[in-house]
XYZ file of C-alpha atoms in Angstrom:
488
model
C -9.697 33.965 57.505
C -6.025 33.500 58.185
C -3.260 33.415 55.599
C -2.778 29.728 56.678
C -6.660 29.034 56.246
C -6.544 30.909 52.831
C -3.606 28.734 51.213
C -5.472 25.623 53.044
C -8.477 26.517 50.867
C -6.613 27.616 47.666
C -4.547 23.997 47.664
C -7.825 22.099 48.410
C -9.399 23.992 45.267
C -6.317 23.298 43.161
C -6.320 19.461 44.467
C -9.890 18.920 44.057
C -9.770 20.273 40.366
C -6.480 18.076 39.599
C -8.418 15.251 40.772
C -11.619 16.420 38.989
C -9.705 16.441 35.810
C -7.934 12.919 35.887
C -11.454 11.653 36.807
C -13.260 13.592 33.867
C -10.425 12.513 31.037
C -10.706 8.642 32.747
C -14.457 8.362 32.366
C -14.151 9.887 28.669
C -11.611 7.432 28.040
C -13.958 4.614 29.166
C -17.006 6.217 27.447
C -15.120 6.600 23.953
C -15.552 3.801 21.631
C -12.001 2.433 20.709
C -9.796 -0.649 20.864
C -9.222 -1.930 24.437
C -5.707 -1.904 23.899
C -5.660 1.670 23.169
C -7.647 2.538 26.238
C -5.545 0.660 28.474
C -2.732 2.507 27.342
C -4.048 5.655 27.733
C -5.203 4.733 31.168
C -1.921 3.468 32.192
C -0.287 6.403 31.183
C -2.603 9.010 33.016
C -2.612 7.078 36.172
C 1.136 6.661 36.116
C 1.996 10.552 35.041
C -1.377 11.952 35.580
C -0.561 15.728 34.586
C 1.427 14.732 31.873
C -0.937 12.005 30.583
C -4.103 14.271 30.823
C -2.197 16.858 28.584
C -1.020 14.211 26.248
C -4.834 12.760 25.978
C -6.299 16.254 25.528
C -3.581 17.026 22.547
C -3.287 13.425 21.094
C -5.853 11.053 22.530
C -9.119 12.165 20.099
C -9.653 13.069 16.653
C -10.274 17.058 17.042
C -10.352 18.568 13.390
C -10.957 21.989 14.997
C -14.360 23.857 15.087
C -13.889 25.937 11.620
C -12.695 22.895 9.696
C -15.344 20.493 11.154
C -18.204 22.995 10.470
C -16.508 22.737 6.707
C -16.606 19.717 6.433
C -20.223 19.248 7.638
C -21.577 22.240 5.191
C -19.571 20.557 2.370
C -21.459 17.296 2.239
C -24.831 17.982 0.625
C -23.326 19.913 -2.251
C -20.833 16.701 -2.410
C -23.658 14.229 -2.145
C -25.658 16.129 -4.884
C -22.610 15.889 -7.089
C -22.018 12.182 -6.526
C -25.852 11.741 -7.296
C -25.299 13.729 -10.569
C -22.177 11.604 -11.398
C -24.442 8.370 -11.047
C -26.014 9.772 -14.423
C -22.719 8.971 -16.245
C -23.406 5.457 -16.775
C -21.135 4.658 -19.256
C -17.971 5.180 -16.476
C -19.373 2.546 -13.889
C -18.049 -1.144 -13.897
C -21.069 -3.459 -13.941
C -18.586 -6.472 -13.410
C -15.844 -7.436 -10.889
C -13.678 -10.420 -10.460
C -14.649 -12.942 -7.919
C -11.619 -11.612 -5.527
C -12.514 -7.869 -5.858
C -16.317 -8.165 -5.499
C -16.911 -8.178 -1.870
C -14.554 -5.048 -1.651
C -16.110 -3.407 -4.397
C -19.407 -3.802 -3.058
C -18.076 -2.538 0.434
C -16.830 0.770 -0.991
C -19.767 1.189 -3.208
C -22.136 0.879 -0.260
C -20.265 3.194 1.887
C -19.046 5.816 -0.807
C -22.300 5.782 -2.683
C -20.893 4.938 -6.117
C -19.454 2.279 -7.714
C -15.873 1.704 -9.546
C -15.160 3.294 -12.421
C -13.897 1.595 -15.603
C -12.161 2.818 -19.357
C -9.016 4.112 -16.981
C -5.423 3.868 -18.593
C -2.524 3.167 -15.864
C 1.084 3.321 -15.884
C 3.166 2.311 -12.474
C 6.303 4.588 -12.075
C 8.730 3.176 -10.047
C 11.413 5.724 -9.842
C 11.172 9.384 -8.675
C 13.034 10.683 -11.695
C 10.724 8.880 -14.177
C 7.662 10.269 -11.975
C 8.580 13.906 -12.171
C 9.850 13.361 -16.159
C 6.400 12.214 -16.966
C 4.801 15.068 -14.330
C 6.639 17.909 -15.960
C 5.396 16.811 -19.698
C 1.877 16.649 -18.526
C 2.184 20.320 -16.682
C 3.516 21.777 -20.041
C 0.532 20.134 -22.202
C -1.922 21.404 -19.377
C -4.690 23.734 -20.917
C -6.943 24.187 -17.918
C -6.524 23.052 -14.216
C -3.571 21.804 -12.517
C -4.234 20.844 -8.858
C -1.811 19.115 -6.228
C -1.885 18.047 -2.717
C 1.350 16.666 -1.168
C 2.407 15.804 2.497
C 6.021 16.817 1.786
C 7.178 19.217 -0.919
C 10.719 19.589 -0.386
C 13.190 21.849 -2.564
C 15.768 21.050 -4.407
C 16.830 18.713 -7.407
C 13.967 17.757 -9.940
C 11.470 18.831 -7.390
C 12.592 22.380 -8.349
C 11.739 21.586 -12.208
C 8.226 20.660 -11.140
C 7.668 24.089 -9.864
C 9.136 25.986 -12.552
C 6.983 24.164 -15.211
C 3.942 24.924 -12.496
C 5.020 28.730 -12.629
C 4.898 28.719 -16.277
C 1.710 26.707 -16.830
C 0.195 29.397 -14.365
C 1.838 32.385 -16.385
C 0.069 30.996 -20.096
C -3.562 30.768 -18.078
C -3.616 27.609 -16.432
C -5.348 27.682 -12.910
C -3.585 26.502 -10.361
C -4.042 25.283 -6.627
C -1.344 23.534 -4.460
C -2.352 22.124 -1.093
C 0.522 21.481 1.360
C 1.030 20.028 4.970
C 2.305 22.600 6.759
C 4.281 20.437 9.201
C 5.514 18.031 6.384
C 6.259 20.800 4.046
C 8.171 23.242 6.234
C 11.212 23.492 4.577
C 9.292 24.227 1.687
C 7.183 27.154 3.440
C 10.830 28.223 4.494
C 11.938 28.890 1.029
C 11.063 31.353 -1.328
C 8.962 28.866 -3.453
C 5.910 29.843 -2.219
C 6.175 33.658 -2.978
C 7.536 33.185 -6.446
C 4.611 30.482 -7.056
C 1.672 33.030 -5.529
C 3.513 35.973 -7.594
C 3.011 33.858 -10.828
C -0.551 33.330 -9.731
C -0.537 29.904 -8.454
C -2.720 29.400 -5.148
C -0.644 27.641 -2.668
C -2.317 26.774 0.474
C -0.824 25.203 4.040
C -2.870 22.618 5.272
C -3.489 22.185 9.017
C -1.377 24.661 10.354
C 0.654 23.888 13.328
C -0.164 26.451 16.048
C 1.091 26.100 19.493
C -1.727 28.284 20.993
C -4.118 26.181 19.458
C -2.813 23.026 21.363
C -6.017 21.957 22.766
C -8.314 22.997 20.041
C -7.048 20.530 17.374
C -4.818 17.804 17.164
C -1.360 18.748 16.079
C -0.267 15.166 14.925
C -3.677 15.196 12.427
C -1.597 15.263 8.899
C -2.724 15.786 5.411
C -0.948 12.716 3.881
C -2.423 12.515 0.672
C -0.220 12.683 -2.793
C -2.386 13.664 -5.582
C -1.957 15.606 -8.933
C -4.690 16.309 -11.282
C -4.802 18.051 -14.748
C -7.210 19.139 -16.690
C -9.379 16.414 -15.121
C -8.480 13.943 -17.137
C -5.033 12.930 -15.826
C -4.032 11.765 -12.347
C -1.155 10.550 -10.171
C -1.376 9.097 -6.987
C 0.690 7.030 -4.847
C 3.637 6.856 -2.116
C 5.806 9.577 -3.399
C 6.254 12.944 -1.880
C 7.244 15.935 -4.189
C 10.845 15.346 -3.586
C 14.245 14.564 -5.074
C 15.349 11.683 -3.173
C 18.807 12.605 -3.943
C 18.562 15.418 -1.991
C 15.504 14.386 0.522
C 16.954 13.217 4.305
C 20.464 12.289 3.565
C 21.468 12.619 6.794
C 18.921 9.968 8.217
C 21.368 7.082 7.604
C 18.672 5.232 5.309
C 19.628 5.867 1.934
C 17.200 7.455 -0.678
C 13.383 6.883 -0.557
C 11.872 4.126 -2.823
C 8.367 4.646 -3.985
C 5.901 3.960 -6.657
C 3.307 6.026 -8.171
C 0.666 5.535 -10.780
C -0.319 7.706 -13.521
C -4.012 7.614 -14.836
C -6.135 8.535 -17.709
C -9.648 8.387 -17.691
C -12.610 8.909 -15.103
C -10.497 7.893 -11.834
C -9.483 11.684 -12.253
C -13.176 12.814 -11.705
C -13.707 10.508 -8.837
C -10.047 11.687 -7.090
C -11.086 15.482 -7.978
C -14.226 15.166 -5.808
C -11.474 14.247 -3.029
C -9.377 17.263 -3.888
C -12.298 19.385 -3.919
C -13.433 18.155 -0.277
C -9.878 18.864 1.088
C -9.549 22.181 -0.318
C -13.259 23.081 0.891
C -12.236 22.043 4.376
C -8.866 23.926 4.353
C -10.074 27.065 2.644
C -13.861 27.386 2.804
C -13.902 27.524 -1.039
C -16.132 25.037 -2.957
C -14.603 24.070 -6.275
C -16.571 20.997 -7.440
C -14.958 19.160 -10.470
C -16.901 19.099 -13.887
C -18.581 15.979 -14.552
C -16.643 13.469 -17.063
C -17.167 13.369 -20.765
C -17.312 10.116 -22.633
C -14.340 10.942 -24.231
C -11.984 11.207 -21.125
C -12.341 7.123 -21.607
C -8.992 5.926 -23.236
C -9.167 2.487 -22.450
C -12.378 1.196 -23.575
C -12.203 -2.324 -22.556
C -15.728 -3.014 -20.797
C -13.955 -4.134 -17.555
C -10.353 -3.549 -17.854
C -8.522 -1.215 -15.478
C -11.709 -0.806 -13.073
C -10.756 1.595 -10.048
C -12.388 2.639 -6.566
C -10.913 5.370 -4.592
C -11.033 5.257 -1.109
C -10.300 8.335 0.780
C -10.124 8.769 4.483
C -9.593 11.354 7.216
C -12.132 13.782 9.269
C -15.530 14.353 7.172
C -15.002 11.053 5.206
C -16.366 7.552 5.675
C -15.134 6.317 9.094
C -12.645 3.161 9.161
C -13.339 2.549 5.448
C -9.757 1.889 4.449
C -9.200 -0.178 7.199
C -12.328 -2.475 6.646
C -11.138 -2.606 2.875
C -7.937 -3.973 3.888
C -9.340 -6.687 6.222
C -12.164 -7.522 3.486
C -9.351 -7.680 0.583
C -7.173 -10.275 2.822
C -10.013 -12.296 3.924
C -10.910 -12.533 0.034
C -7.392 -13.784 -0.569
C -7.127 -17.847 -1.811
C -3.676 -17.886 -3.516
C -1.361 -15.238 -2.600
C -0.799 -11.923 -0.649
C 1.915 -9.540 -1.026
C 2.204 -6.546 1.041
C 5.165 -3.460 1.397
C 4.995 -1.162 3.782
C 7.501 1.100 5.420
C 5.616 1.480 8.713
C 4.289 -1.949 9.983
C 2.063 -1.455 13.262
C -1.244 -3.209 12.627
C -4.524 -3.246 14.528
C -5.279 -6.528 16.022
C -7.564 -7.243 13.370
C -5.366 -6.718 10.750
C -2.816 -8.668 12.232
C -4.993 -11.462 12.951
C -6.359 -11.159 9.327
C -2.823 -11.666 7.829
C -2.066 -14.774 10.158
C -5.214 -16.298 9.442
C -4.525 -15.837 5.671
C -1.298 -17.682 6.039
C -2.669 -20.350 8.319
C -5.277 -21.202 5.609
C -2.574 -22.025 3.023
C -2.383 -18.486 1.285
C 1.173 -17.667 0.377
C 1.559 -14.340 2.521
C 4.783 -12.136 2.146
C 5.270 -8.847 3.875
C 8.198 -6.671 2.832
C 9.338 -3.748 5.100
C 12.679 -2.058 5.081
C 15.421 -3.076 6.921
C 16.466 0.428 7.936
C 13.760 2.846 9.318
C 13.431 6.701 9.607
C 11.127 6.139 12.489
C 12.911 4.829 15.671
C 9.689 4.124 17.465
C 7.623 2.425 14.574
C 10.905 0.598 13.339
C 10.921 -1.124 17.014
C 7.306 -1.660 17.258
C 6.891 -3.386 14.247
C 9.462 -6.085 15.036
C 7.150 -6.839 17.956
C 4.695 -8.487 15.797
C 7.587 -10.482 13.552
C 7.279 -13.594 16.036
C 3.381 -14.268 15.517
C 3.879 -13.675 11.810
C 6.628 -15.882 11.517
C 5.007 -18.845 13.612
C 1.730 -18.085 11.258
C 3.873 -19.003 8.194
C 4.123 -15.493 6.830
C 6.984 -14.387 4.847
C 9.113 -11.606 5.977
C 11.552 -9.833 3.988
C 13.555 -7.191 5.100
C 14.254 -4.553 2.007
C 18.399 -3.926 2.348
C 18.567 -1.103 -0.175
C 17.610 2.230 0.947
C 13.861 3.001 2.716
C 11.268 0.889 1.015
C 8.465 3.771 1.111
C 5.960 1.960 -1.106
C 2.469 1.211 0.144
C 1.029 -1.607 -1.938
C -1.140 -4.809 -1.454
C -1.644 -7.562 -4.425
C -4.366 -10.060 -3.801
C -4.168 -13.393 -5.857
C -1.949 -11.378 -8.592
C -5.257 -9.438 -9.706
C -6.850 -7.258 -6.907
C -4.461 -4.273 -5.834
C -4.364 -1.441 -3.386
C -1.699 1.121 -4.136
C -1.728 4.664 -2.136
C -0.543 6.752 0.944
C -1.763 4.284 3.359
C 0.854 2.786 5.710
C -0.031 -0.387 7.664
C -0.312 1.759 10.872
C -2.496 3.196 13.311
C -1.791 6.670 12.160
C -2.558 6.078 8.454
C -5.381 3.719 9.321
C -7.501 5.848 11.775
C -5.898 9.459 11.693
C -4.609 11.136 8.800
C -6.164 12.388 5.539
C -5.161 9.419 3.135
C -6.171 7.815 -0.754
C -5.901 4.467 -1.623
C -6.613 3.203 -5.182
C -8.464 -0.413 -5.415
C -7.581 -1.920 -8.671
C -9.426 -4.858 -10.270
C -7.450 -5.790 -13.228
C -4.932 -8.783 -14.113
C -2.620 -6.960 -16.192
C -2.220 -4.291 -13.594
C -1.737 -6.610 -10.969
C 1.103 -8.579 -12.963
C 2.723 -4.970 -13.357
C 2.636 -4.651 -9.615
C 3.649 -8.108 -9.253
C 6.869 -7.468 -10.906
C 7.502 -4.392 -9.114
C 7.094 -6.544 -5.799
C 9.082 -9.266 -6.805
C 11.895 -6.917 -7.603
C 11.595 -5.643 -3.912
C 11.770 -9.253 -2.659
C 15.020 -9.739 -4.803
C 16.727 -6.798 -3.080
C 15.749 -8.148 0.038
C 16.915 -10.825 2.801
C 14.155 -13.298 3.931
C 13.879 -13.626 7.714
C 14.783 -16.465 9.290
C 12.518 -17.809 12.232
C 15.333 -19.821 13.774
C 17.687 -16.548 13.754
C 14.870 -14.469 14.755
C 14.088 -16.688 17.774
C 17.619 -16.217 19.071
C 18.008 -12.449 18.755
C 19.281 -10.818 21.728
C 17.206 -10.563 24.990
C 17.534 -6.758 24.941
C 16.147 -6.261 21.664
C 12.835 -8.159 23.080
C 12.722 -5.726 25.773
C 12.611 -3.231 23.621
C 10.466 -4.339 20.924
C 7.938 -4.779 23.796
C 8.633 -1.533 25.120
C 7.748 0.021 22.071
C 4.979 -2.496 21.515
C 3.030 -1.373 24.445
C 2.802 2.218 22.834
C 1.632 0.969 19.623
C -2.026 2.025 19.973
C -0.544 5.515 19.956
C 1.861 5.310 17.014
């Protein structure tokens, strides 16, 4: 065989393998059940940029948790299911009645997660980072048995260092402390001296979903642990949109100001239902099974029969698929009078956009509050592509002028509240590990309404007429980023 023939054969084999790879990925996209828009975007990317498109799809196109974590997720469910079955014996913690606006959503959550909503909880809304960390430090100092935390971002500096010192003091006096932090979100923390100082004090500090370039094709690198949960003594819990950061020291060079967040401090059996979520996250990441104890009757500080009823919805690999998305749709379609939403990142699915517009068209007073300035250029432009359709349907769009509004909240008819870590974008709805509280209580709804009305007072109502006369280049940019919205 001559060298020319040899190189011809090699080139033919490489070319055949190249097109076989493209054909295989194309067939995979067509076979995989996903939205039509998402499939079309991936196909266009692959056909226009074949090699880069194939690499991008293998890395980001499907939800790969990784073999080891996937096996742990599968193996933990028999024990988790048994724990949920045992929890059902604690009949005193479960709500038997819900409001009309909440009934369909609570039925959905019960059918998909296996337990009803829990009652007897005390809730407090905290709207400033300083208040959150002051309350958290107080609770840590009073902890007796366990402190468990999971955060997407822990950024050293300011009052977050005070929280870390309180945690170290708790560990040294014998409290069992476990901290689970997303590797990518908390990279500055893991570069600091804090992990070593915490571990030296006896705190278990674990990196969730480590970023390893050598495992690029084995697990999605953009799959993140986005939950924010604090659990103390199986009785006190915190969750909401705030990372463990002091806004005065966080992303000050991003040009968006300080982050504005909302957290809920809770006492009662909801801490137990959040505890099983934490238990699953911990086992998926470490392989260690630490199930929370079942709640005692004394853990119900708020004895009103149906007040402060809460359902906890967890999402992510290993949890009920699409549940948070279904919950949002169910809640929006249940609205009759008002719907107020706050989110920093608004890139909804077609179904979610349709539900919001339909609510406005049938007479519901719909308001969407988003920040004028956004720390994500792509999402900021992509979200604007939906404004025309929303405005045409009669949705009030408020642009928050002060700092970066990071709160994620939905309030239906002043009574049904959804708060947590979920942004109204594809990444939160379909990919990340997220947490949402569904709260059926008019008093809490009134508190959330006051917070949202304060946001509106600090916002500018977007004029439809002014919006329709924006610069033409902006429309082109919006459509370009809208094209990428199924991938954001």
